[in-house]
Short mmCIF file of C-alpha atoms in Angstrom, two decimals:
data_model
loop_
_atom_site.label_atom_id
_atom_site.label_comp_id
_atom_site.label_asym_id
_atom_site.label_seq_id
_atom_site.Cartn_x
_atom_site.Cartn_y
_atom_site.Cartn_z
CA UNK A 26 117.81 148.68 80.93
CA UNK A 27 114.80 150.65 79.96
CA UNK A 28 110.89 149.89 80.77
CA UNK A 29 110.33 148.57 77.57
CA UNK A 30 112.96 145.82 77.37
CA UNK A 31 111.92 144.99 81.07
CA UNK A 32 108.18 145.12 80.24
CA UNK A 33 108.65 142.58 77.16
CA UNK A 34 111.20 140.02 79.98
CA UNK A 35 108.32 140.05 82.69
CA UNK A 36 106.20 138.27 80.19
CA UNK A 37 108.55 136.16 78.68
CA UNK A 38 108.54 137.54 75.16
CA UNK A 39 111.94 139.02 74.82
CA UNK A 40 114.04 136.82 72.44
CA UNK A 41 117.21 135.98 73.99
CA UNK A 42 120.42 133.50 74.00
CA UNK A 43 119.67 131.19 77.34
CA UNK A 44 116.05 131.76 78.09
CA UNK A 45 113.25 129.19 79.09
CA UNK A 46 110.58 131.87 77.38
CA UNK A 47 112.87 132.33 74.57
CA UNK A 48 111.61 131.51 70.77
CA UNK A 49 114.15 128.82 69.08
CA UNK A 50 114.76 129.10 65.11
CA UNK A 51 113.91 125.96 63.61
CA UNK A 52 115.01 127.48 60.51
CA UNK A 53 117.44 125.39 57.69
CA UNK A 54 120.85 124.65 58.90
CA UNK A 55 123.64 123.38 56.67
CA UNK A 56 126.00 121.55 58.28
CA UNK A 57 129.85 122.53 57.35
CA UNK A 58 131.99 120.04 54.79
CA UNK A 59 134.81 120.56 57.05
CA UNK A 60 134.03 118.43 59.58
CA UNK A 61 136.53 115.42 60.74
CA UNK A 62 135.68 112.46 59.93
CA UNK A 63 133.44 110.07 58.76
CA UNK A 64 130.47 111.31 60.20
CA UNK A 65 130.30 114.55 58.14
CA UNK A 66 129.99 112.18 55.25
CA UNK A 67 127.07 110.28 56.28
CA UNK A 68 125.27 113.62 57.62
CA UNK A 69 126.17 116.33 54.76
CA UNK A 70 123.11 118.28 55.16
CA UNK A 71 120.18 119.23 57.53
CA UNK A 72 117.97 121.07 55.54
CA UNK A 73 114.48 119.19 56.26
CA UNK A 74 112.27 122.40 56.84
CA UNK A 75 109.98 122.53 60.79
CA UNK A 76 107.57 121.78 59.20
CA UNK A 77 108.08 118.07 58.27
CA UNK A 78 108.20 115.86 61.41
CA UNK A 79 111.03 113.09 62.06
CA UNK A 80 111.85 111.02 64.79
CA UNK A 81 115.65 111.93 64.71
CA UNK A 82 116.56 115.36 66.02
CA UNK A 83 119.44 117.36 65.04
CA UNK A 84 120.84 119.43 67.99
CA UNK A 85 123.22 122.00 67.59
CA UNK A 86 125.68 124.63 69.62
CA UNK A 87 126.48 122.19 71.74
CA UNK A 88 129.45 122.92 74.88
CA UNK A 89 132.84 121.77 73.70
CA UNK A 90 132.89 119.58 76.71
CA UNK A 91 129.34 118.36 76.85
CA UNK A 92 129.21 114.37 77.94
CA UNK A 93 126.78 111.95 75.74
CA UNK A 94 124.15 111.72 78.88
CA UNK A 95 123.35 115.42 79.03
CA UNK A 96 122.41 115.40 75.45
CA UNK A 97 120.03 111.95 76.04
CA UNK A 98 118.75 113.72 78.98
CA UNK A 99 117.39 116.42 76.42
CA UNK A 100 115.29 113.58 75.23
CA UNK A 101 114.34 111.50 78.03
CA UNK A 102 111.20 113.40 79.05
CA UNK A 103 109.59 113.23 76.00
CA UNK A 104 109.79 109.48 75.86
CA UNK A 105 112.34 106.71 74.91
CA UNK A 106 115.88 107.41 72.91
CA UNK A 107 116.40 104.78 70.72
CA UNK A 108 119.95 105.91 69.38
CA UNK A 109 122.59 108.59 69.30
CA UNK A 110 125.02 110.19 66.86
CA UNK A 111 127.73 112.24 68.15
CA UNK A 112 129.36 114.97 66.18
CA UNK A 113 131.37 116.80 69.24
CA UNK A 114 133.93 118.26 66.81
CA UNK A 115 130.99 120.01 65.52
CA UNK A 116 129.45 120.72 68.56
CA UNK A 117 126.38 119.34 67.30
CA UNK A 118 124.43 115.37 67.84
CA UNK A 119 121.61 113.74 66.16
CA UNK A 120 119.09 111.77 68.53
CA UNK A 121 116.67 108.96 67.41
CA UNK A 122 113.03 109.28 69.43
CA UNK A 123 110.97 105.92 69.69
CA UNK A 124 108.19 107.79 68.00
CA UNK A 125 107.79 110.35 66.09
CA UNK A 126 105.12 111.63 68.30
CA UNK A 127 107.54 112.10 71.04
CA UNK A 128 110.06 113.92 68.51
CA UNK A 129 107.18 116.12 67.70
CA UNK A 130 106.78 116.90 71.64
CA UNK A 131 110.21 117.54 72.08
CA UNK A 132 110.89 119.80 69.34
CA UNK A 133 107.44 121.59 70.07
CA UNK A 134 108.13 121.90 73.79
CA UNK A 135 111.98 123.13 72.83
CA UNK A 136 110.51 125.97 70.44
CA UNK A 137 109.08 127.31 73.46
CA UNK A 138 111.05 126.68 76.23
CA UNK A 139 115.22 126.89 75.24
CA UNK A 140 116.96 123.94 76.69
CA UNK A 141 120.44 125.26 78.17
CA UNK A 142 123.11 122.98 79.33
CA UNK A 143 126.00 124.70 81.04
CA UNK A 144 124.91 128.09 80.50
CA UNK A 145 125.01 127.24 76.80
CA UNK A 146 121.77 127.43 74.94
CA UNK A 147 121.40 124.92 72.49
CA UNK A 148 119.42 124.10 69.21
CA UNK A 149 116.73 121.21 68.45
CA UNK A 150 114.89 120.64 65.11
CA UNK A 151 113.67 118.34 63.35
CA UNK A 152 116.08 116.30 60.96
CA UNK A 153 116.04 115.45 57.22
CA UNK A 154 116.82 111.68 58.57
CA UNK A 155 114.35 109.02 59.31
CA UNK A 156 116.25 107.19 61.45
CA UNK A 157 119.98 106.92 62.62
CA UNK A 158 122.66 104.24 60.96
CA UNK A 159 126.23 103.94 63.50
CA UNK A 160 129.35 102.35 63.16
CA UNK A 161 131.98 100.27 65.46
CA UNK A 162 133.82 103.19 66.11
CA UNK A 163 134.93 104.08 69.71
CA UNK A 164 132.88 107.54 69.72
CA UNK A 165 129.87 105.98 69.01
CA UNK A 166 130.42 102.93 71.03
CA UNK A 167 130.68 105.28 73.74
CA UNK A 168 127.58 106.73 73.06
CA UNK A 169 125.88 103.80 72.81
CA UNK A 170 126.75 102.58 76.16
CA UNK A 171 126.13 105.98 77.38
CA UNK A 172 122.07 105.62 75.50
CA UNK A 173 122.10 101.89 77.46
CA UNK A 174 123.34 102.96 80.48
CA UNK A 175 121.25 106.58 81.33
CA UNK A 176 117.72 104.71 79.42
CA UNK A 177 117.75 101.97 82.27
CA UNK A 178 118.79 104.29 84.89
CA UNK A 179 116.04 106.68 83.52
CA UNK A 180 113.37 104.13 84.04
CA UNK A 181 114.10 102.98 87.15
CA UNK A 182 114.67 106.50 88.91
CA UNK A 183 111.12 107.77 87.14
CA UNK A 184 109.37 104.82 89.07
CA UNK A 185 111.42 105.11 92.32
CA UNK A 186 111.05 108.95 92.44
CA UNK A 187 110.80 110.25 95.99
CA UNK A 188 108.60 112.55 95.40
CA UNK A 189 105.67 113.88 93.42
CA UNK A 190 106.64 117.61 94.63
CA UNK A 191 109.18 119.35 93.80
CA UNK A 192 110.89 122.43 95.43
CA UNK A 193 111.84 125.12 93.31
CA UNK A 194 114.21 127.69 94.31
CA UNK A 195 114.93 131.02 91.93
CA UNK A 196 118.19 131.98 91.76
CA UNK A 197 119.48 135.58 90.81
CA UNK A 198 116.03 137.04 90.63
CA UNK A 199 116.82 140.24 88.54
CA UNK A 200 113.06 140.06 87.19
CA UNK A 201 109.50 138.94 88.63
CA UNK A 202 108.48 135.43 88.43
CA UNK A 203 104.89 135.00 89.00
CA UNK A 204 103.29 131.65 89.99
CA UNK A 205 101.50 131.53 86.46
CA UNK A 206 104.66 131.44 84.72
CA UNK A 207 106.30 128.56 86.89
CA UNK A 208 103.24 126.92 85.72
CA UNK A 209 103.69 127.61 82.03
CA UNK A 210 107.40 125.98 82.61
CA UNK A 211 106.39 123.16 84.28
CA UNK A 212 102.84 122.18 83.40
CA UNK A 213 104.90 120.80 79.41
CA UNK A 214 106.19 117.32 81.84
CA UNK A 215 103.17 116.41 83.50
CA UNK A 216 100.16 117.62 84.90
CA UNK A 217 100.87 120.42 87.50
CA UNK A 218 97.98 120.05 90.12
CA UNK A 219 99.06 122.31 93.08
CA UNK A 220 101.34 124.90 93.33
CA UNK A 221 102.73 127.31 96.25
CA UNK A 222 105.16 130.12 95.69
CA UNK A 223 106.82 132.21 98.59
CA UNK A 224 110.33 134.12 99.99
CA UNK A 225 112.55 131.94 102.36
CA UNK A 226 115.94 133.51 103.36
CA UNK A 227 115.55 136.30 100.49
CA UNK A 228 115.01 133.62 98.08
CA UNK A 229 112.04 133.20 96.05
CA UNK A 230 110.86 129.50 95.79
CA UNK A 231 108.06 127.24 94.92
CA UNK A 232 106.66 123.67 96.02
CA UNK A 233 104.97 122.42 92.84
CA UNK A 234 103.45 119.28 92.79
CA UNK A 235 102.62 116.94 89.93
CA UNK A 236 100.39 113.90 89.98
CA UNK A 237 103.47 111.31 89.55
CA UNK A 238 107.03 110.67 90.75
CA UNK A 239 107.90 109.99 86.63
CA UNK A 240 106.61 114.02 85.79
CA UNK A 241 108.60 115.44 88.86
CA UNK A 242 111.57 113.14 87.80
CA UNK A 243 111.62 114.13 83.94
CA UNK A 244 111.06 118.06 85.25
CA UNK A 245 113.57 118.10 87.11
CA UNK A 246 115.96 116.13 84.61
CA UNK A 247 115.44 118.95 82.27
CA UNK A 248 115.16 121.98 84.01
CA UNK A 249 117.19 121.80 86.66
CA UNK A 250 119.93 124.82 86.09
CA UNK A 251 118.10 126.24 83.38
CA UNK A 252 117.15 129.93 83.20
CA UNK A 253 113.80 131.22 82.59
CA UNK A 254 114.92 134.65 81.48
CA UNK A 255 118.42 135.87 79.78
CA UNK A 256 121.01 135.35 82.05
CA UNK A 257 118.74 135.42 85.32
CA UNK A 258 116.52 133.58 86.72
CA UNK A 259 118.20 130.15 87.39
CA UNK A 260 116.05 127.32 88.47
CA UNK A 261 117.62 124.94 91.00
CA UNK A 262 115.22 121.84 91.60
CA UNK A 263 114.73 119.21 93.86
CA UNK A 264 112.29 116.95 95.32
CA UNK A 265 110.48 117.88 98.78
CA UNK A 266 109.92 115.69 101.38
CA UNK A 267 106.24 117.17 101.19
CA UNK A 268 104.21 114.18 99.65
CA UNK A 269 101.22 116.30 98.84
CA UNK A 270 100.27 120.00 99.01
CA UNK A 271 97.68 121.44 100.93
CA UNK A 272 96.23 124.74 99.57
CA UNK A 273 93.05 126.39 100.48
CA UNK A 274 93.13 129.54 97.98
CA UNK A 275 93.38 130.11 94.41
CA UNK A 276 95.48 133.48 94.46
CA UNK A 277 98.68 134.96 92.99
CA UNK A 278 100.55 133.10 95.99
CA UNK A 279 98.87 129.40 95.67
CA UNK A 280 96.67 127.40 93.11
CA UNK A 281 94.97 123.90 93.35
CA UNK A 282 94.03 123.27 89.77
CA UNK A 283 91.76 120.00 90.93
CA UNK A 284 89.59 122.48 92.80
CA UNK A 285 88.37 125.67 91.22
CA UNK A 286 85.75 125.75 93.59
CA UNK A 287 88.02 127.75 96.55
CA UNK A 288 88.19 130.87 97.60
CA UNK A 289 90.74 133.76 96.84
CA UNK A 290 91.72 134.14 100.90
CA UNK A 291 89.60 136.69 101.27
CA UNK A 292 89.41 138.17 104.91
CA UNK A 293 85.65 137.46 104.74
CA UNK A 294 86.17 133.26 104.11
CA UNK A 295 88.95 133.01 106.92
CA UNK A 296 86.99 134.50 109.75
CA UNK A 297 85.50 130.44 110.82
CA UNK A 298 88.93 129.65 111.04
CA UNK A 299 90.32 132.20 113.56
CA UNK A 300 87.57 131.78 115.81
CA UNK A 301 88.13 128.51 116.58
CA UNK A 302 90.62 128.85 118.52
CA UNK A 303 88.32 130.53 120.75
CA UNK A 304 84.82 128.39 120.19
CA UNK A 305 82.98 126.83 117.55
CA UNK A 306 81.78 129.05 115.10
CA UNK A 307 78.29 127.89 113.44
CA UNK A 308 77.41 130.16 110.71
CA UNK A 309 78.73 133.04 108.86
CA UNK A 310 76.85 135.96 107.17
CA UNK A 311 78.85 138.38 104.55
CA UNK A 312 76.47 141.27 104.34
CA UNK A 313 75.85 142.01 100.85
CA UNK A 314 76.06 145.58 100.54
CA UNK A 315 79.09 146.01 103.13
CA UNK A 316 81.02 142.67 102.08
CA UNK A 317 83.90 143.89 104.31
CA UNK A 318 81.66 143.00 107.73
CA UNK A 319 80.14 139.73 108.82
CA UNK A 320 78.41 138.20 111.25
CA UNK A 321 79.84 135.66 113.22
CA UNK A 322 77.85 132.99 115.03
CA UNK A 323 79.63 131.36 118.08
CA UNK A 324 78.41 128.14 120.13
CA UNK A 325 77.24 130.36 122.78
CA UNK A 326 78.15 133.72 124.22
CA UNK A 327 80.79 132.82 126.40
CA UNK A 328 82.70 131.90 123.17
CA UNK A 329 81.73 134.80 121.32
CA UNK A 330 82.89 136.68 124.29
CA UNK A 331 86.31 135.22 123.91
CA UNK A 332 86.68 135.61 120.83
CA UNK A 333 85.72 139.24 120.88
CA UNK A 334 88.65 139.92 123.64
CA UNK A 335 91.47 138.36 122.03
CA UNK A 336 91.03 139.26 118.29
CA UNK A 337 89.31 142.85 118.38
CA UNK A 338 92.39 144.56 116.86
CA UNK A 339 94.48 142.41 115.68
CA UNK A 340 95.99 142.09 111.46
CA UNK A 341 94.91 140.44 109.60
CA UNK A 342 96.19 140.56 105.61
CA UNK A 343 97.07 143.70 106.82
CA UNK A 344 93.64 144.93 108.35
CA UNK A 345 92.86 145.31 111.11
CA UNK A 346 89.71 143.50 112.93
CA UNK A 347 87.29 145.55 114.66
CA UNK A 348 84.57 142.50 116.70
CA UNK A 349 81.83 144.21 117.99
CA UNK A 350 78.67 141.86 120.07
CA UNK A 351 75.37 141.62 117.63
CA UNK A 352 72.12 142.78 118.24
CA UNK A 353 71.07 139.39 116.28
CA UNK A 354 70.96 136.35 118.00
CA UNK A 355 71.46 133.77 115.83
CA UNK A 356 72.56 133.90 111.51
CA UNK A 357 69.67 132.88 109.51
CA UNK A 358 70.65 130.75 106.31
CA UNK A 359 69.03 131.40 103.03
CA UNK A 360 65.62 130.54 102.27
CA UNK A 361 64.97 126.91 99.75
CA UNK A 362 65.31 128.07 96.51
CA UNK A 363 67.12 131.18 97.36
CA UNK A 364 70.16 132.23 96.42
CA UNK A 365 72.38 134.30 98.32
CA UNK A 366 75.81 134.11 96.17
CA UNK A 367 77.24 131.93 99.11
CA UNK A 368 77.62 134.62 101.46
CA UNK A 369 76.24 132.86 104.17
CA UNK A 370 78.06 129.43 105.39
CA UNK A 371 76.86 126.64 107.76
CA UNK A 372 79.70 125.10 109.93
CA UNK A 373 77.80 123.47 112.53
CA UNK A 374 78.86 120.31 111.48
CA UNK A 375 82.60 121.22 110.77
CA UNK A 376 85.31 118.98 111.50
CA UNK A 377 87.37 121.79 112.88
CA UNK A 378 85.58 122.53 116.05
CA UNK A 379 87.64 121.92 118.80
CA UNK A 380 85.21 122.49 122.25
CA UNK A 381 82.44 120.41 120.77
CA UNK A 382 83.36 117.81 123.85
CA UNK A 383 82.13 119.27 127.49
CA UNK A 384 84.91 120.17 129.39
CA UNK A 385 87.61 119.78 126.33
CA UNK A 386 91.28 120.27 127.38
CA UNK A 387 91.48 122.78 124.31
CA UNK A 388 89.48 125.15 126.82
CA UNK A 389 92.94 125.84 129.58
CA UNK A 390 94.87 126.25 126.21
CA UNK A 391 92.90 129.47 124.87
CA UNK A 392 95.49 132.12 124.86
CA UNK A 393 96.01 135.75 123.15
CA UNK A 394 97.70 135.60 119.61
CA UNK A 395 101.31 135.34 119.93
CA UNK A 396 103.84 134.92 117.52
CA UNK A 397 104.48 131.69 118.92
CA UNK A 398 102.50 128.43 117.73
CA UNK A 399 101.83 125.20 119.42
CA UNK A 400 101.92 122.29 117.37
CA UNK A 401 100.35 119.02 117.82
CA UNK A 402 99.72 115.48 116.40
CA UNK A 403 102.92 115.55 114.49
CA UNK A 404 103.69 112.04 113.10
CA UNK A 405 107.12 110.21 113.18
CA UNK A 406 108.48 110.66 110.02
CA UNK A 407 108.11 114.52 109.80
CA UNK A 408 111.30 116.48 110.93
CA UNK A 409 112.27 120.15 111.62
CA UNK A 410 113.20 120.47 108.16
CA UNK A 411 109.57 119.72 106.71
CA UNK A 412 107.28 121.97 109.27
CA UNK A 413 109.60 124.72 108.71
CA UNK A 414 109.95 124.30 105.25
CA UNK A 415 105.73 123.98 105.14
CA UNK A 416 105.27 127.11 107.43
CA UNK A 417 107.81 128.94 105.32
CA UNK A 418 105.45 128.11 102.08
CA UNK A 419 103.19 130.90 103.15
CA UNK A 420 105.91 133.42 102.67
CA UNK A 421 105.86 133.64 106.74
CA UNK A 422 109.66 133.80 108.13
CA UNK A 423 110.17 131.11 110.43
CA UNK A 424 112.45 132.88 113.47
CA UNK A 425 112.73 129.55 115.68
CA UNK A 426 111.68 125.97 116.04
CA UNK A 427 111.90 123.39 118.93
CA UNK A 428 110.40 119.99 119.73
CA UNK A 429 109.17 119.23 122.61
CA UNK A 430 111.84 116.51 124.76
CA UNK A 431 109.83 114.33 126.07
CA UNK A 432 107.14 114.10 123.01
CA UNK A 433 107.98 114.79 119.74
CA UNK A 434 104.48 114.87 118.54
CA UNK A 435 104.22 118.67 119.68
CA UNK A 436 106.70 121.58 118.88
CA UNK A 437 106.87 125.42 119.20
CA UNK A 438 107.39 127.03 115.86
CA UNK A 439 108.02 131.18 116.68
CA UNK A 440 106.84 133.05 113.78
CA UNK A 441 108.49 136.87 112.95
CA UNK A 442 104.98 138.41 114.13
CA UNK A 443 101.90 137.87 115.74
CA UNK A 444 100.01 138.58 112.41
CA UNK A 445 102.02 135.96 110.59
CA UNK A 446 101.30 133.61 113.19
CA UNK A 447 97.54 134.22 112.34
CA UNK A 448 97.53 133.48 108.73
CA UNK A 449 100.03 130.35 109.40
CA UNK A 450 97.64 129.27 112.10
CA UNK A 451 94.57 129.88 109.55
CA UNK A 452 96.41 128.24 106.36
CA UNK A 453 98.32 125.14 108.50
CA UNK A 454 95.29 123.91 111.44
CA UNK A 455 94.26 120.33 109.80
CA UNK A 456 97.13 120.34 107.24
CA UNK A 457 97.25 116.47 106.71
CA UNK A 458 100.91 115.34 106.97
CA UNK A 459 100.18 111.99 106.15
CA UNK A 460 100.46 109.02 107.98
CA UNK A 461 96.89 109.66 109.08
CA UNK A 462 97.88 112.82 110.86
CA UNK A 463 96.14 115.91 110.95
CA UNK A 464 98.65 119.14 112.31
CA UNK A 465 96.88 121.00 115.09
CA UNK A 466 98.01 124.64 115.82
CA UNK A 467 96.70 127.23 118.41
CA UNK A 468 98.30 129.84 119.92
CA UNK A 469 101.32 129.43 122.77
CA UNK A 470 101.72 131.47 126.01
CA UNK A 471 105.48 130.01 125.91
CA UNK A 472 108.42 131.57 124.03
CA UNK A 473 111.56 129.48 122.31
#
């Protein structure tokens, strides 16, 4: 395949038969006088042009197989389906929206955004009915019970959803998915407030997470199997046991839309958090016209010596940290009325210091950086699945995990280096995993 076809996939432009970036002809279809039956009598024609709304949808190239709940599942997200027409020796059904707002959503979300079923793409527009008339026959009794049966069930599955984040996992990756265009996808069922992409086991994935079990359940509904470019690209859903995300940078790898405020994970804005593990850092100075050093002030020099011996030279985001002992003696915060484009920080009063009590345990547990992490205040509910699957979000590769026997609050998670241990240890210390609990993680001396 050349550049150019590949150029026009990456950004989901290129028109294509099972794509969720595809564009979907809403053109005028006439339906064939061939059909069997009595239903190709009452529904000669479907002519009505895009342009003119209706709450009954005419869907066509439908699988020669397909069941009357996949094609109400088409519908469900959008709102309630009042009725259903099959036509399955035409491969085609009609199906009645409460509103004709939520027809409008549908077919507007659909001309975007292909809905496949089986590896079949299929067809929605708008038809030249108002609304839908049935008969006694078995077909549509069928159907009907079908409509009664998957409505109620859709209801009560929305409210009872298990989770409000979903996990994402991108099969046959043949082109680049970017986080922006997960969010493009997703963001047409609900509100998509946080979102984390990253490679487990050579497989892209994403935890997305909406503000409502009902979004998460109609997303998944509808997209679940679907392909976001021709052929490729297959999304395989299902909800997390994560109740909530916890991201601290707006970057290429992680967005929380409710807070525009954070920072890109630069090295520069991570620096309070490394040093913790060796005292409590107090203030931090970018220096404006060499934004690549700071200063760094510690609790007192002991800590600052600490922290000097057991980072100096370690990665970081792939740089390397050169620590050095300041002529300055203390960081001096910006004059009232000054502005210093926030490159000076005051953490004295930070929640993450962890020597602030005299003679603190955490002082006989400051060791080097390893690539093994000690984790602590772990609640109850929260199994090996979920802290690997959490550690994994950061696109770190999780090598080995173990609880501790006689107190499963605290576990050893090995990491597959010491510089992925620092950025875990720097995204994960004070994740909240509910419950009330707050993870803590510091380095190990022990190995699994």
């Amino acid at each position: 395949m050349d550049g150019s076809v590949h150029q026009d996939i990456t950004v989901g432009t290129k028109r294509g038969s099972d794509e969720l970036f595809s564009s979907v002809s809403n053109g005028p279809y006439i339906m064939s006088t061939t059909a069997n039956g009595n239903d190709s009598k009452k529904f000669k024609g479907d002519i009505r042009g895009p342009g003119v709304p209706s709450r009954v949808l005419h869907i066509r190239k439908l699988p020669n197989d397909i069941a009357e709940t996949e094609v109400i599942s088409l519908g469900l997200p959008f709102g309630d389906v009042t009725n259903l027409l099959m036509l399955k020796a035409k491969n085609q059904a009609f199906l009645e929206m409460n509103s004709e707002e939520a027809a409008q959503n549908m077919v507007g979300y659909y001309s975007t955004v292909m809905p496949v079923i089986r590896n079949h793409p299929v067809y929605v527009q708008f038809s030249n009915h108002k609304e839908l008339k049935t008969d006694n026959s078995p077909n549509q009794e069928r159907a009907q019970a079908a409509l009664r049966a998957l409505s109620t069930s859709h209801v009560d599955t929305a409210v009872a959803a298990p989770s409000s984040v979903l996990r994402v996992v991108v099969e046959n990756l043949v082109y680049p998915v970017s986080l922006d265009a997960l969010c493009q996808i997703f963001s047409k069922f609900g509100t998509v407030l946080r979102i984390i992409v990253f490679t487990k086991n050579s497989q892209f994935q994403a935890l997305l997470q909406y503000p409502d079990g009902a979004s998460a359940q109609a997303a998944k509904l509808s997209l679940d199997g679907q392909n976001i470019y021709n052929g490729c690209c297959t999304l395989r859903i299902s909800f997390s046991k994560l109740t909530s995300l916890n991201v601290k940078y707006n970057n290429e790898k992680s967005r929380d839309f409710t807070r525009p405020d954070l920072p890109s994970g630069d090295i520069k804005l991570v620096l309070p958090q490394t040093e913790s593990v060796y005292g409590d850092v107090m203030r931090v100075k970018i220096l404006f016209n060499k934004k690549e050093n700071a200063l760094v002030q510690m609790s007192d020099s002991t800590q600052a010596q600490l922290a000097m011996s057991h980072l100096s030279g370690q990665q970081l985001h792939g740089k390397s940290l050169r620590i050095t002992l300041s002529k300055h003696t203390s960081v001096q915060l910006p004059r009232e009325g000054h502005e210093d484009q926030g490159l000076t920080k005051d953490y004295s009063n930070s929640p993450l210091h962890r020597f602030k009590k005299p003679g603190s345990k955490n002082y006989s547990n400051i060791f080097p950086p390893s690539a093994t992490l000690h984790l602590s205040n772990i609640p109850p509910s929260v199994v090996e699945d979920d802290l690997k699957m959490l550690f994994s979000s950061s696109g770190a590769v999780v090598k080995a995990f173990k609880f501790f026997q006689k107190d499963h609050k605290m576990a050893l998670i090995q990491m597959g280096s010491v510089e992925e241990a620092i950025e875990c240890l720097i995204e994960f210390h004070n994740h909240d995993l509910g419950e009330n609990h707050h993870l803590r993680v510091s380095f190990s001396k022990s190995s699994i």
